[in-house]
């Protein structure tokens, strides 16, 4: 059965470019962004890891750690870092999980159980489903999951925007509308009565009986 929003993110122990980690312990009391790649030394993924390296401070401001994973060994990851930096100008300082036996990829249902137990001899096409993003909360629950095709580079500005929304809506009874970004108006959830909405948020706009908008809480 596929992992769903609010499922507990599977825990694991793995070797990374920053040493051995226990995933849940590594997350700690913040958020984590786990993003996966089908193989090292592939063009689209090289650009993606570079972009994430350049955005690491933005995620850190939001108490969110970044961690990458590819079904290749850690030694290959370390060699790949030089290419990533040469393309992007950014140094990869976040950990990259080595998953040579495909254990984490299977645990997160990015590969089927029948995929075997080794990354050796596998091509990027064999691992096409290993292009996913998971945002995981301090409670170790999955807050977001996305899977992209091989040829479509991920928009990590959108991942950052989604994280902003997830963190905002966790603290207030609001939701964010389409194309929302920091500072835009938000939606008051139906669970809040009109009386409570007035007390909580002050002025608000009733667009439809079920759609009420208000300023973003501070």
mmCIF file of C-alpha atoms in Angstrom, residues 22-189:
data_model
loop_
_atom_site.group_PDB
_atom_site.id
_atom_site.type_symbol
_atom_site.label_atom_id
_atom_site.label_comp_id
_atom_site.label_asym_id
_atom_site.label_seq_id
_atom_site.Cartn_x
_atom_site.Cartn_y
_atom_site.Cartn_z
ATOM 1 C CA UNK A 22 19.289 6.968 12.102
ATOM 2 C CA UNK A 23 16.741 8.876 10.054
ATOM 3 C CA UNK A 24 14.203 9.790 12.749
ATOM 4 C CA UNK A 25 16.952 10.795 15.162
ATOM 5 C CA UNK A 26 18.601 12.846 12.410
ATOM 6 C CA UNK A 27 15.354 14.737 11.763
ATOM 7 C CA UNK A 28 15.136 15.713 15.418
ATOM 8 C CA UNK A 29 12.496 18.291 16.335
ATOM 9 C CA UNK A 30 12.367 20.037 12.953
ATOM 10 C CA UNK A 31 11.294 19.290 9.402
ATOM 11 C CA UNK A 32 13.115 17.245 6.776
ATOM 12 C CA UNK A 33 13.069 17.305 2.984
ATOM 13 C CA UNK A 34 14.034 13.910 1.547
ATOM 14 C CA UNK A 35 14.567 14.044 -2.209
ATOM 15 C CA UNK A 36 15.637 11.094 -4.298
ATOM 16 C CA UNK A 37 17.471 10.474 -7.567
ATOM 17 C CA UNK A 38 17.573 7.475 -9.914
ATOM 18 C CA UNK A 39 21.351 7.457 -10.379
ATOM 19 C CA UNK A 40 24.497 9.510 -9.824
ATOM 20 C CA UNK A 41 26.121 11.363 -12.713
ATOM 21 C CA UNK A 42 22.821 12.029 -14.506
ATOM 22 C CA UNK A 43 22.188 15.463 -16.053
ATOM 23 C CA UNK A 44 18.866 16.604 -14.581
ATOM 24 C CA UNK A 45 19.710 15.402 -11.086
ATOM 25 C CA UNK A 46 23.089 17.134 -11.191
ATOM 26 C CA UNK A 47 21.317 20.459 -11.671
ATOM 27 C CA UNK A 48 18.806 19.638 -8.922
ATOM 28 C CA UNK A 49 21.356 18.824 -6.250
ATOM 29 C CA UNK A 50 23.180 22.037 -7.087
ATOM 30 C CA UNK A 51 20.032 24.107 -6.722
ATOM 31 C CA UNK A 52 19.257 22.517 -3.367
ATOM 32 C CA UNK A 53 22.800 23.213 -2.196
ATOM 33 C CA UNK A 54 22.240 26.881 -3.038
ATOM 34 C CA UNK A 55 18.923 26.926 -1.151
ATOM 35 C CA UNK A 56 20.126 25.179 1.997
ATOM 36 C CA UNK A 57 20.126 28.378 4.062
ATOM 37 C CA UNK A 58 16.501 29.092 3.128
ATOM 38 C CA UNK A 59 15.462 25.658 4.350
ATOM 39 C CA UNK A 60 17.570 26.079 7.499
ATOM 40 C CA UNK A 61 15.705 29.324 8.284
ATOM 41 C CA UNK A 62 12.551 27.210 8.374
ATOM 42 C CA UNK A 63 14.097 24.615 10.710
ATOM 43 C CA UNK A 64 14.167 22.123 7.839
ATOM 44 C CA UNK A 65 17.038 19.788 7.013
ATOM 45 C CA UNK A 66 17.819 18.603 3.485
ATOM 46 C CA UNK A 67 18.864 15.049 2.659
ATOM 47 C CA UNK A 68 19.349 13.431 -0.747
ATOM 48 C CA UNK A 69 19.272 9.774 -1.710
ATOM 49 C CA UNK A 70 20.378 7.830 -4.768
ATOM 50 C CA UNK A 71 20.586 4.079 -5.318
ATOM 51 C CA UNK A 72 24.358 4.326 -5.635
ATOM 52 C CA UNK A 73 27.088 3.922 -2.995
ATOM 53 C CA UNK A 74 28.405 6.789 -0.901
ATOM 54 C CA UNK A 75 31.775 6.735 -2.666
ATOM 55 C CA UNK A 76 30.033 7.605 -5.938
ATOM 56 C CA UNK A 77 28.124 10.409 -4.211
ATOM 57 C CA UNK A 78 31.357 11.950 -2.991
ATOM 58 C CA UNK A 79 32.811 11.837 -6.494
ATOM 59 C CA UNK A 80 29.602 13.331 -7.933
ATOM 60 C CA UNK A 81 29.843 16.354 -5.634
ATOM 61 C CA UNK A 82 32.635 17.850 -7.745
ATOM 62 C CA UNK A 83 30.466 17.799 -10.887
ATOM 63 C CA UNK A 84 27.547 19.310 -8.983
ATOM 64 C CA UNK A 85 29.673 22.169 -7.712
ATOM 65 C CA UNK A 86 31.232 22.792 -11.131
ATOM 66 C CA UNK A 87 27.781 23.121 -12.725
ATOM 67 C CA UNK A 88 26.018 25.124 -9.997
ATOM 68 C CA UNK A 89 28.803 26.864 -8.097
ATOM 69 C CA UNK A 90 27.288 25.473 -4.895
ATOM 70 C CA UNK A 91 28.957 23.042 -2.494
ATOM 71 C CA UNK A 92 26.808 20.091 -1.423
ATOM 72 C CA UNK A 93 27.002 20.260 2.370
ATOM 73 C CA UNK A 94 23.894 18.222 3.141
ATOM 74 C CA UNK A 95 24.038 14.417 3.485
ATOM 75 C CA UNK A 96 23.399 12.092 0.557
ATOM 76 C CA UNK A 97 22.232 8.594 1.421
ATOM 77 C CA UNK A 98 23.917 5.621 -0.225
ATOM 78 C CA UNK A 99 21.271 3.027 -1.088
ATOM 79 C CA UNK A 100 23.260 0.428 -2.985
ATOM 80 C CA UNK A 101 20.996 -2.399 -1.831
ATOM 81 C CA UNK A 102 17.815 -0.453 -2.692
ATOM 82 C CA UNK A 103 16.530 -0.777 0.870
ATOM 83 C CA UNK A 104 15.394 2.821 1.384
ATOM 84 C CA UNK A 105 13.971 3.100 -2.142
ATOM 85 C CA UNK A 106 11.806 0.053 -1.425
ATOM 86 C CA UNK A 107 10.928 1.228 2.083
ATOM 87 C CA UNK A 108 9.535 4.450 0.582
ATOM 88 C CA UNK A 109 7.861 2.462 -2.216
ATOM 89 C CA UNK A 110 9.851 4.169 -4.950
ATOM 90 C CA UNK A 111 10.871 0.738 -6.268
ATOM 91 C CA UNK A 112 8.935 -2.547 -6.173
ATOM 92 C CA UNK A 113 10.034 -5.447 -3.995
ATOM 93 C CA UNK A 114 10.969 -7.365 -7.164
ATOM 94 C CA UNK A 115 13.606 -4.761 -8.101
ATOM 95 C CA UNK A 116 16.383 -6.897 -6.652
ATOM 96 C CA UNK A 117 18.869 -6.007 -3.927
ATOM 97 C CA UNK A 118 21.655 -4.194 -5.731
ATOM 98 C CA UNK A 119 22.101 -0.981 -7.682
ATOM 99 C CA UNK A 120 24.840 -2.559 -9.784
ATOM 100 C CA UNK A 121 23.926 -2.815 -13.440
ATOM 101 C CA UNK A 122 20.779 -0.725 -13.039
ATOM 102 C CA UNK A 123 20.248 2.166 -15.441
ATOM 103 C CA UNK A 124 18.434 5.455 -14.709
ATOM 104 C CA UNK A 125 15.469 4.089 -16.670
ATOM 105 C CA UNK A 126 15.310 1.093 -14.319
ATOM 106 C CA UNK A 127 15.008 3.552 -11.430
ATOM 107 C CA UNK A 128 12.656 6.050 -13.066
ATOM 108 C CA UNK A 129 10.287 5.989 -10.093
ATOM 109 C CA UNK A 130 13.106 7.063 -7.778
ATOM 110 C CA UNK A 131 12.463 10.789 -8.349
ATOM 111 C CA UNK A 132 10.392 11.718 -5.349
ATOM 112 C CA UNK A 133 10.231 14.450 -2.716
ATOM 113 C CA UNK A 134 8.944 13.957 0.826
ATOM 114 C CA UNK A 135 8.445 16.686 3.412
ATOM 115 C CA UNK A 136 8.410 15.145 6.875
ATOM 116 C CA UNK A 137 7.349 16.975 10.016
ATOM 117 C CA UNK A 138 8.729 17.009 13.572
ATOM 118 C CA UNK A 139 6.131 14.343 14.406
ATOM 119 C CA UNK A 140 7.800 12.147 11.729
ATOM 120 C CA UNK A 141 4.613 12.205 9.642
ATOM 121 C CA UNK A 142 4.670 12.694 5.878
ATOM 122 C CA UNK A 143 3.310 16.162 5.095
ATOM 123 C CA UNK A 144 3.873 16.139 1.316
ATOM 124 C CA UNK A 145 4.963 13.711 -1.377
ATOM 125 C CA UNK A 146 5.642 14.366 -5.058
ATOM 126 C CA UNK A 147 7.046 12.171 -7.823
ATOM 127 C CA UNK A 148 8.437 13.617 -11.045
ATOM 128 C CA UNK A 149 9.241 12.053 -14.421
ATOM 129 C CA UNK A 150 12.849 11.562 -15.469
ATOM 130 C CA UNK A 151 12.959 14.483 -17.882
ATOM 131 C CA UNK A 152 11.341 17.129 -15.678
ATOM 132 C CA UNK A 153 13.617 18.958 -13.281
ATOM 133 C CA UNK A 154 11.977 19.689 -9.971
ATOM 134 C CA UNK A 155 11.034 23.235 -8.949
ATOM 135 C CA UNK A 156 12.477 23.560 -5.458
ATOM 136 C CA UNK A 157 11.036 27.051 -5.087
ATOM 137 C CA UNK A 158 7.689 25.238 -5.049
ATOM 138 C CA UNK A 159 8.928 22.815 -2.392
ATOM 139 C CA UNK A 160 9.962 25.811 -0.274
ATOM 140 C CA UNK A 161 6.579 27.466 -0.858
ATOM 141 C CA UNK A 162 4.783 24.259 0.130
ATOM 142 C CA UNK A 163 6.883 24.035 3.292
ATOM 143 C CA UNK A 164 5.897 27.608 4.181
ATOM 144 C CA UNK A 165 2.244 26.659 3.773
ATOM 145 C CA UNK A 166 2.618 23.445 5.784
ATOM 146 C CA UNK A 167 4.262 25.270 8.666
ATOM 147 C CA UNK A 168 1.784 28.156 8.629
ATOM 148 C CA UNK A 169 -1.305 25.967 8.516
ATOM 149 C CA UNK A 170 0.058 23.727 11.290
ATOM 150 C CA UNK A 171 -0.043 26.694 13.658
ATOM 151 C CA UNK A 172 -3.356 28.300 12.677
ATOM 152 C CA UNK A 173 -6.712 27.067 11.472
ATOM 153 C CA UNK A 174 -6.133 28.384 7.972
ATOM 154 C CA UNK A 175 -5.436 26.981 4.516
ATOM 155 C CA UNK A 176 -3.578 28.550 1.614
ATOM 156 C CA UNK A 177 -5.233 29.176 -1.776
ATOM 157 C CA UNK A 178 -3.873 28.377 -5.220
ATOM 158 C CA UNK A 179 -0.564 30.089 -6.001
ATOM 159 C CA UNK A 180 -0.303 31.411 -2.440
ATOM 160 C CA UNK A 181 3.043 32.797 -1.320
ATOM 161 C CA UNK A 182 4.323 34.378 1.879
ATOM 162 C CA UNK A 183 2.328 37.492 2.786
ATOM 163 C CA UNK A 184 -0.748 36.677 0.677
ATOM 164 C CA UNK A 185 -4.222 36.318 2.137
ATOM 165 C CA UNK A 186 -5.180 32.911 3.512
ATOM 166 C CA UNK A 187 -8.407 30.944 3.800
ATOM 167 C CA UNK A 188 -10.157 30.395 7.125
ATOM 168 C CA UNK A 189 -10.984 26.703 7.460
#
